[in-house]
Amino acid sequence: WMLRTCLLFALAAACHSFAVLPSASLARCALHGQPSASGRAATTRYALRMGAGQDNDGHTRRDVLKAASFLALPALSGLSPSPASAQLPNILGDSRGERPGGLGPVAGGRYLSLCDSENCVSTSEDVYSKRYLPPWTYNDEGKKAKTTAEAMEDLVAVVKDFKGAKIIKQADTYLYAEFERDFTFVDDVEFLFSPDGKTVEYRSAARKAKKSDHRSRIKGLRVKLQEKGWRSVGYR
């Protein structure tokens, strides 16, 4: 009842003319609920005093409006946002970022691109670079050789089961997936089967500057692929 009365005070004070309003009109103007007769009478008397600019205690319309707004906050805080406010743009930007151009095999389908930032690892980098990781092989010595198609099935299965992964493009010898990490940041990860069918190149690059743990991801994928007979051609 107190909250209703405060809101009635505020709306009565905010009326353009600040003239005398019937108590029933005040009640309809403020809330759909019906306050008591004594409450309506008190509100009407208050509106009359506010029409003169002040109440008996010397409070101005501005004072009462501010107080009513403050008291109404707890009740309004639980309301759902309006469709308009729910569609406000994200002023912090899109943490996913835009999908980069230039992805895919280069040099006649033999390699993947070099890294364009420090937030990246690639088998195409110089072996002495901090961004270099060694390629994989899916045909271990002494075991039955897999075809490229069979190896691709292995890789697709492991990537699909990996947390945050979403395959975007798959071809005979190329696989591209987005890996979503904390706070919806996205890394672009590519895999390329070499023309000779011996190794698989890969590249993992972040879209945003926030540092990504590419090496842990690559290791996690490799460990799962080891269960299918894959191994790293190197120890970095």
CSV table of C-alpha atoms in Angstrom, one decimal:
chain,number,residue,atom,x,y,z
A,1,TRP,CA,0.0,0.0,0.0
A,2,MET,CA,2.8,2.4,0.8
A,3,LEU,CA,4.4,1.8,-2.6
A,4,ARG,CA,1.1,2.4,-4.3
A,5,THR,CA,0.7,5.6,-2.4
A,6,CYS,CA,4.2,6.9,-3.2
A,7,LEU,CA,3.6,6.2,-6.9
A,8,LEU,CA,0.2,8.0,-6.7
A,9,PHE,CA,2.0,11.0,-5.1
A,10,ALA,CA,4.6,11.0,-7.9
A,11,LEU,CA,2.1,10.8,-10.7
A,12,ALA,CA,-0.2,13.4,-9.1
A,13,ALA,CA,2.7,15.8,-8.8
A,14,ALA,CA,3.8,15.1,-12.4
A,15,CYS,CA,0.4,16.0,-13.9
A,16,HIS,CA,0.9,18.9,-16.3
A,17,SER,CA,-1.4,21.4,-14.6
A,18,PHE,CA,-1.0,20.1,-11.1
A,19,ALA,CA,-4.7,20.8,-10.7
A,20,VAL,CA,-7.2,19.1,-8.5
A,21,LEU,CA,-7.9,15.5,-9.7
A,22,PRO,CA,-10.7,13.3,-8.5
A,23,SER,CA,-9.4,10.5,-6.3
A,24,ALA,CA,-10.7,7.8,-8.6
A,25,SER,CA,-8.8,9.4,-11.6
A,26,LEU,CA,-5.6,9.4,-9.5
A,27,ALA,CA,-6.0,5.8,-8.7
A,28,ARG,CA,-6.6,4.9,-12.4
A,29,CYS,CA,-3.7,7.1,-13.5
A,30,ALA,CA,-1.3,5.4,-11.2
A,31,LEU,CA,-2.0,1.7,-10.8
A,32,HIS,CA,-4.7,-0.8,-11.7
A,33,GLY,CA,-5.1,-1.7,-8.1
A,34,GLN,CA,-7.7,0.0,-5.9
A,35,PRO,CA,-6.3,1.6,-2.7
A,36,SER,CA,-8.6,2.1,0.3
A,37,ALA,CA,-11.0,5.1,0.6
A,38,SER,CA,-8.8,6.7,3.2
A,39,GLY,CA,-5.8,6.3,1.0
A,40,ARG,CA,-7.6,7.9,-2.0
A,41,ALA,CA,-8.6,10.8,0.2
A,42,ALA,CA,-5.1,11.3,1.5
A,43,THR,CA,-3.7,11.2,-2.0
A,44,THR,CA,-6.2,13.7,-3.3
A,45,ARG,CA,-5.4,16.1,-0.4
A,46,TYR,CA,-1.7,15.7,-1.1
A,47,ALA,CA,-2.2,16.4,-4.8
A,48,LEU,CA,-4.1,19.6,-3.9
A,49,ARG,CA,-1.2,20.7,-1.8
A,50,MET,CA,1.4,19.8,-4.5
A,51,GLY,CA,-0.6,21.9,-6.9
A,52,ALA,CA,0.6,24.8,-5.0
A,53,GLY,CA,4.2,23.7,-5.4
A,54,GLN,CA,4.9,22.4,-1.8
A,55,ASP,CA,3.4,20.1,0.8
A,56,ASN,CA,2.9,21.0,4.4
A,57,ASP,CA,6.5,20.1,5.3
A,58,GLY,CA,7.9,22.4,2.6
A,59,HIS,CA,8.8,19.5,0.1
A,60,THR,CA,8.7,20.5,-3.5
A,61,ARG,CA,7.4,18.5,-6.4
A,62,ARG,CA,11.0,17.6,-7.4
A,63,ASP,CA,11.7,16.3,-3.8
A,64,VAL,CA,8.6,14.0,-3.9
A,65,LEU,CA,9.2,12.8,-7.4
A,66,LYS,CA,12.8,11.8,-6.6
A,67,ALA,CA,11.7,10.0,-3.4
A,68,ALA,CA,8.9,8.2,-5.3
A,69,SER,CA,11.3,7.1,-8.0
A,70,PHE,CA,13.8,5.8,-5.4
A,71,LEU,CA,11.1,3.8,-3.5
A,72,ALA,CA,9.8,2.3,-6.7
A,73,LEU,CA,13.2,0.9,-7.8
A,74,PRO,CA,13.0,-2.3,-5.7
A,75,ALA,CA,9.6,-3.2,-7.1
A,76,LEU,CA,10.6,-2.4,-10.7
A,77,SER,CA,14.0,-4.2,-10.6
A,78,GLY,CA,12.3,-7.6,-10.9
A,79,LEU,CA,10.5,-6.7,-14.2
A,80,SER,CA,11.7,-8.3,-17.4
A,81,PRO,CA,13.3,-5.9,-20.0
A,82,SER,CA,11.2,-4.6,-22.8
A,83,PRO,CA,11.7,-5.9,-26.3
A,84,ALA,CA,13.3,-2.6,-27.2
A,85,SER,CA,15.8,-2.7,-24.4
A,86,ALA,CA,16.6,-6.4,-25.0
A,87,GLN,CA,17.6,-5.5,-28.6
A,88,LEU,CA,20.1,-2.8,-27.6
A,89,PRO,CA,23.5,-3.2,-29.4
A,90,ASN,CA,26.4,-4.6,-27.5
A,91,ILE,CA,28.6,-1.6,-26.8
A,92,LEU,CA,31.5,-3.8,-25.8
A,93,GLY,CA,31.6,-5.4,-29.3
A,94,ASP,CA,31.3,-8.9,-30.5
A,95,SER,CA,33.8,-11.2,-28.7
A,96,ARG,CA,33.5,-13.8,-31.4
A,97,GLY,CA,35.0,-11.4,-34.0
A,98,GLU,CA,34.6,-11.8,-37.7
A,99,ARG,CA,35.6,-14.9,-39.6
A,100,PRO,CA,39.0,-14.0,-41.2
A,101,GLY,CA,39.7,-14.2,-44.9
A,102,GLY,CA,42.6,-16.1,-46.4
A,103,LEU,CA,41.8,-19.4,-44.8
A,104,GLY,CA,42.4,-22.6,-46.7
A,105,PRO,CA,45.3,-24.4,-48.4
A,106,VAL,CA,48.0,-22.3,-50.1
A,107,ALA,CA,50.9,-23.1,-52.4
A,108,GLY,CA,48.9,-25.5,-54.6
A,109,GLY,CA,47.2,-27.2,-51.6
A,110,ARG,CA,50.5,-28.2,-49.9
A,111,TYR,CA,50.6,-25.9,-46.9
A,112,LEU,CA,48.5,-23.7,-44.6
A,113,SER,CA,49.2,-20.0,-44.1
A,114,LEU,CA,51.8,-18.6,-41.8
A,115,CYS,CA,50.7,-17.0,-38.5
A,116,ASP,CA,49.7,-13.4,-38.8
A,117,SER,CA,50.1,-12.7,-35.1
A,118,GLU,CA,51.8,-14.1,-32.0
A,119,ASN,CA,48.4,-15.5,-30.9
A,120,CYS,CA,48.7,-18.5,-33.3
A,121,VAL,CA,50.6,-21.7,-33.9
A,122,SER,CA,51.2,-23.5,-37.2
A,123,THR,CA,53.1,-26.3,-38.8
A,124,SER,CA,54.0,-23.9,-41.6
A,125,GLU,CA,56.2,-21.8,-39.3
A,126,ASP,CA,59.9,-22.1,-39.1
A,127,VAL,CA,60.9,-25.0,-36.8
A,128,TYR,CA,62.8,-22.6,-34.5
A,129,SER,CA,59.8,-20.3,-34.1
A,130,LYS,CA,57.8,-20.2,-30.9
A,131,ARG,CA,54.7,-20.5,-33.1
A,132,TYR,CA,55.8,-23.8,-34.7
A,133,LEU,CA,54.3,-27.1,-33.8
A,134,PRO,CA,55.1,-30.4,-35.7
A,135,PRO,CA,52.7,-32.1,-38.0
A,136,TRP,CA,50.9,-35.4,-37.3
A,137,THR,CA,51.0,-38.7,-39.1
A,138,TYR,CA,48.1,-41.2,-39.1
A,139,ASN,CA,50.1,-44.1,-40.5
A,140,ASP,CA,52.4,-45.5,-37.8
A,141,GLU,CA,55.2,-47.9,-38.8
A,142,GLY,CA,54.3,-51.5,-38.6
A,143,LYS,CA,50.6,-50.9,-38.7
A,144,LYS,CA,48.0,-51.2,-41.4
A,145,ALA,CA,48.1,-48.1,-43.5
A,146,LYS,CA,45.0,-45.9,-43.4
A,147,THR,CA,43.6,-44.1,-46.4
A,148,THR,CA,43.2,-40.3,-46.4
A,149,ALA,CA,39.4,-40.8,-46.2
A,150,GLU,CA,39.7,-43.1,-43.2
A,151,ALA,CA,42.1,-40.6,-41.5
A,152,MET,CA,39.7,-37.8,-42.2
A,153,GLU,CA,36.9,-39.8,-40.4
A,154,ASP,CA,39.2,-40.1,-37.4
A,155,LEU,CA,39.9,-36.4,-37.3
A,156,VAL,CA,36.3,-35.3,-37.8
A,157,ALA,CA,35.1,-37.6,-35.0
A,158,VAL,CA,37.7,-36.2,-32.6
A,159,VAL,CA,37.0,-32.6,-33.5
A,160,LYS,CA,33.2,-33.0,-33.1
A,161,ASP,CA,33.6,-34.4,-29.6
A,162,PHE,CA,36.0,-31.6,-28.6
A,163,LYS,CA,34.6,-28.9,-26.2
A,164,GLY,CA,33.5,-25.7,-28.1
A,165,ALA,CA,34.3,-27.1,-31.5
A,166,LYS,CA,32.1,-26.5,-34.6
A,167,ILE,CA,33.1,-27.8,-38.0
A,168,ILE,CA,32.6,-25.1,-40.7
A,169,LYS,CA,34.0,-26.7,-43.8
A,170,GLN,CA,35.1,-30.2,-44.8
A,171,ALA,CA,36.7,-31.3,-48.0
A,172,ASP,CA,38.6,-34.4,-49.1
A,173,THR,CA,41.9,-33.2,-47.6
A,174,TYR,CA,40.9,-30.1,-45.6
A,175,LEU,CA,39.0,-29.4,-42.4
A,176,TYR,CA,38.1,-26.1,-40.9
A,177,ALA,CA,36.6,-25.7,-37.4
A,178,GLU,CA,35.8,-22.9,-35.0
A,179,PHE,CA,36.7,-23.5,-31.4
A,180,GLU,CA,34.8,-21.3,-28.9
A,181,ARG,CA,36.6,-20.7,-25.6
A,182,ASP,CA,35.9,-18.6,-22.5
A,183,PHE,CA,33.7,-15.5,-22.9
A,184,THR,CA,32.7,-16.7,-26.4
A,185,PHE,CA,36.1,-15.9,-27.9
A,186,VAL,CA,36.7,-17.9,-31.1
A,187,ASP,CA,39.8,-19.5,-32.6
A,188,ASP,CA,40.0,-20.7,-36.2
A,189,VAL,CA,41.6,-24.1,-36.6
A,190,GLU,CA,42.5,-25.7,-39.9
A,191,PHE,CA,43.8,-29.1,-40.8
A,192,LEU,CA,45.3,-30.1,-44.1
A,193,PHE,CA,46.3,-33.6,-45.3
A,194,SER,CA,49.5,-33.5,-47.3
A,195,PRO,CA,49.4,-34.6,-51.0
A,196,ASP,CA,51.7,-37.5,-50.3
A,197,GLY,CA,49.3,-38.9,-47.7
A,198,LYS,CA,51.9,-39.0,-44.9
A,199,THR,CA,51.2,-36.1,-42.6
A,200,VAL,CA,48.5,-33.7,-41.5
A,201,GLU,CA,49.4,-30.0,-41.2
A,202,TYR,CA,47.4,-27.7,-38.9
A,203,ARG,CA,47.0,-24.0,-37.9
A,204,SER,CA,45.3,-22.5,-34.9
A,205,ALA,CA,44.8,-18.8,-34.7
A,206,ALA,CA,42.8,-16.5,-32.4
A,207,ARG,CA,40.5,-13.8,-33.9
A,208,LYS,CA,40.9,-11.5,-30.9
A,209,ALA,CA,44.0,-10.3,-29.0
A,210,LYS,CA,43.1,-12.2,-25.9
A,211,LYS,CA,45.7,-14.9,-25.5
A,212,SER,CA,44.6,-18.5,-26.4
A,213,ASP,CA,46.2,-21.7,-25.2
A,214,HIS,CA,46.6,-23.2,-28.7
A,215,ARG,CA,49.2,-25.7,-27.6
A,216,SER,CA,46.9,-27.3,-25.0
A,217,ARG,CA,44.2,-27.6,-27.5
A,218,ILE,CA,46.4,-29.2,-30.1
A,219,LYS,CA,47.8,-31.6,-27.5
A,220,GLY,CA,44.3,-32.5,-26.4
A,221,LEU,CA,43.4,-33.3,-30.0
A,222,ARG,CA,46.6,-35.3,-30.6
A,223,VAL,CA,46.0,-37.4,-27.4
A,224,LYS,CA,42.6,-38.4,-28.7
A,225,LEU,CA,44.0,-39.2,-32.1
A,226,GLN,CA,46.7,-41.3,-30.6
A,227,GLU,CA,44.0,-43.7,-29.5
A,228,LYS,CA,43.3,-44.1,-33.2
A,229,GLY,CA,46.9,-44.8,-34.2
A,230,TRP,CA,48.0,-41.2,-34.9
A,231,ARG,CA,51.2,-39.6,-33.6
A,232,SER,CA,53.2,-36.4,-33.7
A,233,VAL,CA,56.2,-36.1,-36.1
A,234,GLY,CA,58.3,-34.3,-33.5
A,235,TYR,CA,58.3,-33.6,-29.8
A,236,ARG,CA,57.4,-29.8,-29.4
